[in-house]
Coordinates of C-alpha atoms and ligand atoms in Angstrom, one line a residue:
M113 CA -10.2 -4.2 34.0
S114 CA -12.4 -1.2 33.9
L115 CA -14.7 -0.8 30.9
P116 CA -12.9 2.4 29.6
D117 CA -9.6 0.5 29.8
A118 CA -11.0 -2.5 28.0
I119 CA -12.4 -0.3 25.2
L120 CA -9.0 1.5 25.0
G121 CA -7.3 -1.9 24.7
T122 CA -9.7 -2.9 21.9
L123 CA -8.9 0.3 19.9
R124 CA -5.2 -0.3 20.4
A125 CA -5.5 -3.8 19.1
V126 CA -7.5 -2.7 16.0
L127 CA -5.9 0.6 15.0
P128 CA -2.4 1.4 13.9
A129 CA -0.2 3.0 16.6
A130 CA -0.1 6.8 16.3
P131 CA 0.2 9.7 18.7
F132 CA -3.2 11.0 17.5
T133 CA -6.0 9.3 15.6
P134 CA -8.7 11.7 14.4
L135 CA -12.3 10.7 14.3
H136 CA -12.4 11.1 10.5
E137 CA -9.9 12.6 8.1
P138 CA -10.2 13.1 4.4
E139 CA -7.9 11.3 2.0
F140 CA -6.5 12.6 -1.3
R141 CA -4.8 9.8 -3.2
G142 CA -6.6 10.1 -6.6
H143 CA -7.0 12.8 -9.2
E144 CA -7.7 15.6 -6.7
W145 CA -4.6 17.6 -7.4
D146 CA -5.0 17.2 -11.2
Y147 CA -8.6 18.4 -11.3
V148 CA -8.1 21.3 -9.0
K149 CA -5.0 22.4 -10.8
D150 CA -6.9 22.2 -14.1
C151 CA -9.4 24.7 -12.7
I152 CA -6.6 27.1 -11.8
D153 CA -4.8 26.6 -15.1
T154 CA -7.9 27.3 -17.1
G155 CA -9.3 30.1 -14.9
W156 CA -12.6 28.2 -14.3
V157 CA -12.5 28.4 -10.5
S158 CA -15.8 30.0 -9.7
S159 CA -19.6 29.8 -10.1
V160 CA -19.8 27.8 -13.4
G161 CA -17.6 25.3 -15.1
A162 CA -17.4 21.8 -16.5
Y163 CA -16.6 20.1 -13.2
V164 CA -19.9 21.3 -11.8
D165 CA -21.8 19.7 -14.6
R166 CA -19.7 16.5 -14.4
F167 CA -20.1 16.3 -10.6
E168 CA -23.9 16.5 -11.0
R169 CA -23.9 13.8 -13.6
D170 CA -21.6 11.5 -11.6
L171 CA -23.5 12.1 -8.3
A172 CA -26.8 11.2 -10.0
A173 CA -25.2 8.0 -11.4
A174 CA -23.8 7.1 -8.0
C175 CA -27.1 7.7 -6.2
G176 CA -29.3 6.1 -8.9
T177 CA -31.3 9.3 -9.3
A178 CA -32.3 11.0 -12.5
H179 CA -30.9 14.4 -11.3
A180 CA -28.4 15.9 -8.8
V181 CA -28.0 19.6 -8.3
A182 CA -24.7 20.7 -6.7
V183 CA -24.9 23.4 -4.0
V184 CA -22.6 25.1 -1.6
N185 CA -23.2 22.8 1.4
G186 CA -25.6 20.2 2.8
T187 CA -27.5 22.7 4.9
A188 CA -28.3 24.8 1.8
A189 CA -29.4 21.6 0.0
L190 CA -31.8 20.8 2.9
H191 CA -33.1 24.4 2.9
V192 CA -34.0 24.4 -0.8
A193 CA -35.3 20.8 -0.8
L194 CA -37.7 21.8 2.0
E195 CA -38.9 24.8 0.0
L196 CA -39.4 22.8 -3.1
A197 CA -41.4 20.2 -1.2
G198 CA -43.8 23.1 -0.3
V199 CA -42.7 23.8 3.3
E200 CA -43.8 27.3 4.2
A201 CA -43.6 29.7 7.1
G202 CA -45.8 28.6 10.0
D203 CA -45.7 24.9 9.0
E204 CA -44.4 22.0 11.1
V205 CA -41.8 19.5 9.7
L206 CA -41.4 16.1 11.4
C207 CA -37.8 15.1 11.9
P208 CA -35.6 13.3 14.5
S209 CA -34.2 15.0 17.5
I210 CA -31.0 12.9 17.0
T211 CA -29.3 14.6 14.1
F212 CA -26.8 17.3 13.3
I213 CA -28.1 20.8 13.9
A214 CA -28.4 21.5 10.1
T215 CA -31.6 19.4 9.8
A216 CA -33.5 21.5 12.4
N217 CA -31.9 24.8 11.2
A218 CA -32.9 24.3 7.6
I219 CA -36.5 23.8 8.7
S220 CA -36.2 27.1 10.7
Y221 CA -34.8 28.9 7.6
C222 CA -38.2 28.2 5.9
G223 CA -39.9 29.9 8.9
A224 CA -41.2 26.4 9.8
V225 CA -41.0 24.6 13.1
P226 CA -39.3 21.2 13.7
H227 CA -41.5 18.6 15.3
F228 CA -39.4 15.9 16.8
V229 CA -40.2 12.2 16.6
D230 CA -38.3 9.3 18.2
I231 CA -35.7 7.1 16.6
E232 CA -35.3 3.3 16.8
E233 CA -32.1 1.6 18.2
A234 CA -31.8 -0.7 15.2
S235 CA -31.1 2.0 12.6
L236 CA -30.6 5.1 14.8
G237 CA -33.1 6.8 12.5
L238 CA -36.8 7.7 12.6
D239 CA -39.0 4.9 13.9
P240 CA -41.9 4.3 11.4
Q241 CA -44.1 2.9 14.1
A242 CA -43.4 5.7 16.5
L243 CA -44.1 8.2 13.7
E244 CA -47.4 6.5 12.9
R245 CA -48.6 6.3 16.5
H246 CA -47.7 9.9 17.1
L247 CA -49.5 11.2 13.9
E248 CA -52.6 9.1 14.8
Q249 CA -52.6 11.0 18.1
I250 CA -51.9 14.6 16.9
A251 CA -52.8 14.9 13.3
E252 CA -56.2 15.9 12.0
Q253 CA -57.3 16.2 8.4
T254 CA -58.5 19.5 7.1
A255 CA -59.4 20.9 3.7
D256 CA -55.8 21.9 2.9
G257 CA -54.0 18.8 4.3
W258 CA -53.1 17.5 7.8
R259 CA -52.7 19.7 10.9
N260 CA -51.3 19.3 14.3
R261 CA -54.5 19.5 16.4
L262 CA -52.5 20.7 19.4
T263 CA -50.8 23.7 17.7
G264 CA -53.1 24.3 14.7
R265 CA -50.1 24.3 12.4
R266 CA -50.0 22.5 9.0
L267 CA -47.9 19.3 8.9
A268 CA -45.8 19.9 5.8
A269 CA -43.1 17.2 5.4
V270 CA -41.1 14.4 7.1
V271 CA -37.2 14.5 7.1
P272 CA -35.6 11.2 8.0
V273 CA -31.9 11.2 8.6
H274 CA -29.6 8.2 7.8
V275 CA -27.5 8.6 10.9
F276 CA -23.8 7.7 10.4
G277 CA -24.8 6.2 7.0
H278 CA -27.1 3.6 8.4
P279 CA -30.2 3.5 6.2
V280 CA -33.6 4.2 7.9
R281 CA -36.6 2.0 7.1
M282 CA -37.6 4.1 4.1
A283 CA -40.4 1.9 2.7
E284 CA -42.2 1.9 6.1
L285 CA -41.6 5.7 6.6
Q286 CA -42.8 6.4 3.1
A287 CA -46.0 4.4 3.7
V288 CA -46.7 6.3 6.9
A289 CA -45.9 9.7 5.3
A290 CA -48.2 8.9 2.4
R291 CA -51.1 8.1 4.7
F292 CA -50.8 11.6 6.1
G293 CA -50.1 13.3 2.8
L294 CA -46.6 14.3 3.7
P295 CA -43.7 14.5 1.3
V296 CA -40.4 12.9 2.4
I297 CA -37.1 14.7 2.1
E298 CA -34.2 12.4 2.9
D299 CA -31.3 13.9 4.8
S300 CA -28.7 11.5 3.2
T301 CA -25.8 13.8 4.0
E302 CA -24.1 11.0 5.9
A303 CA -25.1 8.1 3.7
L304 CA -23.4 8.5 0.3
G305 CA -22.3 5.0 -0.6
S306 CA -24.8 3.2 1.6
T307 CA -27.3 0.8 -0.1
V308 CA -30.4 -1.2 0.7
N309 CA -30.8 -4.4 -1.3
G310 CA -28.1 -3.1 -3.6
K311 CA -29.9 0.2 -4.3
P312 CA -28.1 3.4 -3.3
V313 CA -29.7 5.4 -0.5
G314 CA -31.0 8.9 -1.1
G315 CA -33.3 8.6 -4.1
D316 CA -36.5 7.2 -2.5
G317 CA -38.0 10.4 -1.1
L318 CA -39.4 13.3 -3.2
L319 CA -36.0 14.9 -2.7
G320 CA -32.7 13.8 -1.1
T321 CA -29.7 15.8 0.2
L322 CA -26.0 15.2 0.3
S323 CA -23.0 17.0 2.0
F324 CA -19.4 17.1 1.0
N325 CA -18.1 18.8 4.1
G326 CA -14.5 17.9 5.1
N327 CA -15.6 15.3 7.6
K328 CA -18.0 13.4 5.3
I329 CA -17.2 10.2 3.4
I330 CA -16.1 12.3 0.4
T331 CA -15.3 16.0 0.5
S332 CA -15.3 18.9 -2.0
G333 CA -13.9 21.2 0.8
G334 CA -17.5 22.3 1.3
G335 CA -20.5 21.3 -0.7
G336 CA -23.8 19.6 -1.0
A337 CA -26.3 18.3 -3.5
I338 CA -30.1 17.9 -4.0
L339 CA -31.2 14.6 -5.4
T340 CA -34.5 14.0 -7.2
N341 CA -36.1 11.9 -9.9
D342 CA -38.5 14.7 -10.9
P343 CA -37.2 16.8 -13.8
D344 CA -39.3 19.7 -12.8
L345 CA -38.1 19.7 -9.2
A346 CA -34.5 19.4 -10.5
R347 CA -35.0 22.4 -12.8
R348 CA -36.5 24.4 -9.9
A349 CA -33.6 23.4 -7.6
K350 CA -31.1 24.6 -10.1
H351 CA -33.0 27.9 -10.7
R352 CA -33.5 28.7 -7.0
T353 CA -29.9 27.9 -6.0
T354 CA -28.4 30.1 -8.9
T355 CA -30.2 33.4 -8.1
A356 CA -33.1 32.6 -10.5
K357 CA -31.4 34.3 -13.4
K358 CA -33.1 33.8 -16.8
P359 CA -30.6 32.6 -19.4
H360 CA -29.5 35.4 -21.6
R361 CA -26.3 36.4 -23.3
W362 CA -26.0 39.8 -21.6
D363 CA -29.2 40.7 -19.6
F364 CA -29.5 40.2 -15.9
V365 CA -33.1 39.4 -15.4
H366 CA -34.0 37.3 -12.3
D367 CA -37.6 36.1 -12.0
E368 CA -37.9 35.4 -8.3
T369 CA -36.1 36.1 -5.0
A370 CA -33.7 33.2 -4.8
Y371 CA -30.4 32.1 -3.4
N372 CA -26.7 32.2 -4.4
Y373 CA -26.1 28.6 -3.3
R374 CA -23.9 27.5 -6.2
L375 CA -21.0 25.1 -5.7
P376 CA -17.9 26.7 -7.2
N377 CA -16.1 24.8 -10.0
L378 CA -13.0 24.5 -7.8
N379 CA -14.9 22.6 -5.2
A380 CA -16.7 20.5 -7.8
A381 CA -13.3 19.5 -9.2
L382 CA -12.2 18.2 -5.8
G383 CA -15.6 16.5 -5.5
C384 CA -15.3 14.7 -8.9
A385 CA -11.9 13.3 -7.9
Q386 CA -13.3 12.2 -4.5
L387 CA -16.3 10.6 -6.0
E388 CA -14.1 8.4 -8.1
R389 CA -12.8 7.0 -4.8
L390 CA -16.2 6.4 -3.1
D391 CA -16.3 2.6 -3.7
D392 CA -12.8 2.3 -2.3
F393 CA -13.6 4.4 0.7
T394 CA -16.8 2.5 1.4
A395 CA -15.0 -0.9 1.1
R396 CA -12.2 0.1 3.4
K397 CA -14.6 1.6 6.0
R398 CA -16.6 -1.6 5.9
T399 CA -13.4 -3.6 6.5
L400 CA -12.5 -1.4 9.5
A401 CA -16.1 -1.8 10.8
G402 CA -15.8 -5.6 10.5
R403 CA -12.6 -5.6 12.5
Y404 CA -14.2 -3.4 15.2
A405 CA -17.2 -5.7 15.3
D406 CA -15.1 -8.8 15.9
A407 CA -12.8 -7.1 18.4
F408 CA -15.7 -5.7 20.5
R409 CA -17.7 -9.0 20.5
P410 CA -16.0 -10.6 23.5
L411 CA -16.5 -7.4 25.7
S412 CA -19.4 -7.1 28.0
G413 CA -21.0 -3.8 28.8
V414 CA -20.5 -2.5 25.2
R415 CA -21.4 -3.4 21.7
F416 CA -20.3 -2.2 18.3
F417 CA -23.1 -0.7 16.3
E418 CA -23.8 -2.9 13.3
E419 CA -26.0 -2.3 10.3
R420 CA -29.5 -3.6 10.1
P421 CA -29.9 -6.8 8.1
G422 CA -30.7 -6.1 4.4
T423 CA -28.8 -2.8 4.5
T424 CA -25.2 -2.1 3.6
G425 CA -24.0 1.0 5.4
N426 CA -21.0 3.2 4.5
Y427 CA -20.0 3.2 8.2
W428 CA -19.3 6.9 7.8
L429 CA -18.8 7.1 11.6
N430 CA -18.3 4.0 13.7
A431 CA -20.2 3.8 16.9
I432 CA -20.2 1.8 20.1
L433 CA -23.2 1.5 22.5
L434 CA -22.6 1.3 26.2
D435 CA -25.0 -0.6 28.4
D436 CA -24.6 2.0 31.1
A437 CA -24.8 5.7 30.4
E438 CA -22.7 6.4 33.5
Q439 CA -19.7 5.0 31.6
R440 CA -20.0 7.4 28.7
D441 CA -17.9 10.3 30.0
P442 CA -15.2 8.1 31.5
V443 CA -14.9 6.2 28.2
L444 CA -14.7 9.5 26.2
A445 CA -12.1 10.9 28.6
T446 CA -10.0 7.7 28.5
L447 CA -10.1 7.4 24.6
N448 CA -9.4 11.1 24.0
D449 CA -6.6 11.2 26.6
A450 CA -5.0 8.3 24.8
G451 CA -5.1 10.1 21.4
F452 CA -8.1 8.3 19.9
Q453 CA -10.5 11.1 19.0
S454 CA -14.0 10.1 20.1
R455 CA -17.2 12.0 20.7
P456 CA -20.7 11.5 22.0
L457 CA -23.9 11.6 19.9
W458 CA -25.1 15.2 19.2
T459 CA -27.0 16.8 22.0
P460 CA -30.7 16.0 21.1
M461 CA -32.2 19.0 19.3
H462 CA -35.1 19.2 21.8
Q463 CA -32.5 19.9 24.6
L464 CA -31.0 22.9 22.8
D465 CA -32.3 26.3 23.8
M466 CA -33.7 27.4 20.5
Y467 CA -35.6 24.1 19.9
R468 CA -36.7 23.3 23.5
A469 CA -40.2 24.6 23.0
C470 CA -40.8 22.8 19.7
P471 CA -43.6 20.2 19.5
R472 CA -42.4 16.6 20.0
A473 CA -43.4 13.0 20.4
D474 CA -42.2 10.8 23.2
L475 CA -38.4 10.8 22.8
S476 CA -37.3 8.2 25.3
V477 CA -35.2 6.2 22.8
S478 CA -33.5 9.3 21.6
E479 CA -32.7 10.4 25.1
A480 CA -31.4 7.0 26.2
L481 CA -29.2 6.5 23.2
S482 CA -27.7 10.0 23.4
G483 CA -26.3 9.0 26.8
R484 CA -24.9 5.7 25.6
L485 CA -23.3 6.2 22.2
V486 CA -19.7 7.0 21.5
N487 CA -18.2 7.5 18.0
I488 CA -14.7 6.1 17.5
P489 CA -12.1 6.7 14.8
S490 CA -13.4 5.9 11.3
S491 CA -11.0 7.2 8.6
P492 CA -10.7 4.8 5.6
K493 CA -6.9 4.7 5.9
L494 CA -7.3 3.0 9.3
A495 CA -8.3 -0.1 7.4
D496 CA -5.0 -0.3 5.6
A497 CA -3.0 -1.7 8.5
V498 CA -6.0 -3.9 9.4
A499 CA -6.6 -5.5 6.1
S500 CA -3.8 -8.0 6.3
Ligands
LIG742 C1 -23.2 17.2 7.6 C2 -24.7 17.2 7.8 C3 -25.6 18.1 7.3 C4 -25.1 19.4 6.6 O1 -24.1 19.5 5.9 P1 -23.1 20.8 5.7 O2 -22.5 20.5 4.4 O3 -22.2 20.7 6.8 O4 -24.0 22.0 5.7 C5 -26.9 18.0 7.5 N1 -27.4 16.9 8.2 C6 -26.6 16.0 8.7 C7 -27.2 14.9 9.4 C8 -25.2 16.1 8.6 O5 -24.4 15.2 9.1

């Protein structure tokens, strides 16, 4: 049997029969309707309301951080987190090339330049050793911090991404970043519900970011959040994402040029109800991943991507890795033709027109993996038929 057919057979054995199985679909089986209806019934649908406050409290509790600031989407969360970490126009920010476009775009919104570093196959995230080796080669210390000696630009921050919810090696990355005086901003937009040694992902960096887009593990329709343990940064995050308006009963006085990045109460209500379901979503997604792992084990030429020991991923999107990149497109065609929505890894950022000229390290692991990885259906409900 051909590899694409063997993989198709494996999906058929694991997943419930259906004419079409999306890659990831949201599920609303909790208090979603009650909370959204409550917003409409009370008129509190827009820029302020009790659900925004509650969502922020519940998110901070879920992520083990002192503070969470809800914003309009994950990209806005990254943009403001980068600003708060001190990223300025003309700086460079180290990040992976294997990520959703939002990571690189948020860096660009600051007028800064993404500087791409390689990932490791074990976590799909930034490789601490590769980062360190690269910085040793290109970084030089100056009076006002570290610079890229090749471009003369200041190195301002590091943004690791927990790809598909698989936690990066944060402790090692933090140690390397600290050696070069770089703040770490975690792109945790895919990792809500993942833990390392029982501790939730997202609160280790100076700032962390979440997304509640429709395809993420929980959704508020659209939404995001900034996580931090620093009360001053949390206060600044709230101020800068709510037009920097000084509190007053009737006056409109704004004390800086800031953003309208608020999360509407209507979206926060949906988010509150979804967050109540997070543990259930994570548990069912892990059940599904376990079934996939077992089912793919006997196959040669492909392996199901499993979490790194010591980490507990949310398996936001399940992934298989093919030995042979030549097989990727035939596998994608076979699975999609059969109604199992599947997709490749993002095109690496350094291969996109607007980021082609950006500084970069050796990216051989990123390039190799982008040719070999395929995401397969991952909705929590797919576990329900599987559980028995
Ligand atoms: C989803 C996502 C974002 C951005 O989230 P939006 O809410 O869609 O703006 C950023 N980074 C990564 C890695 C993501 O997957």
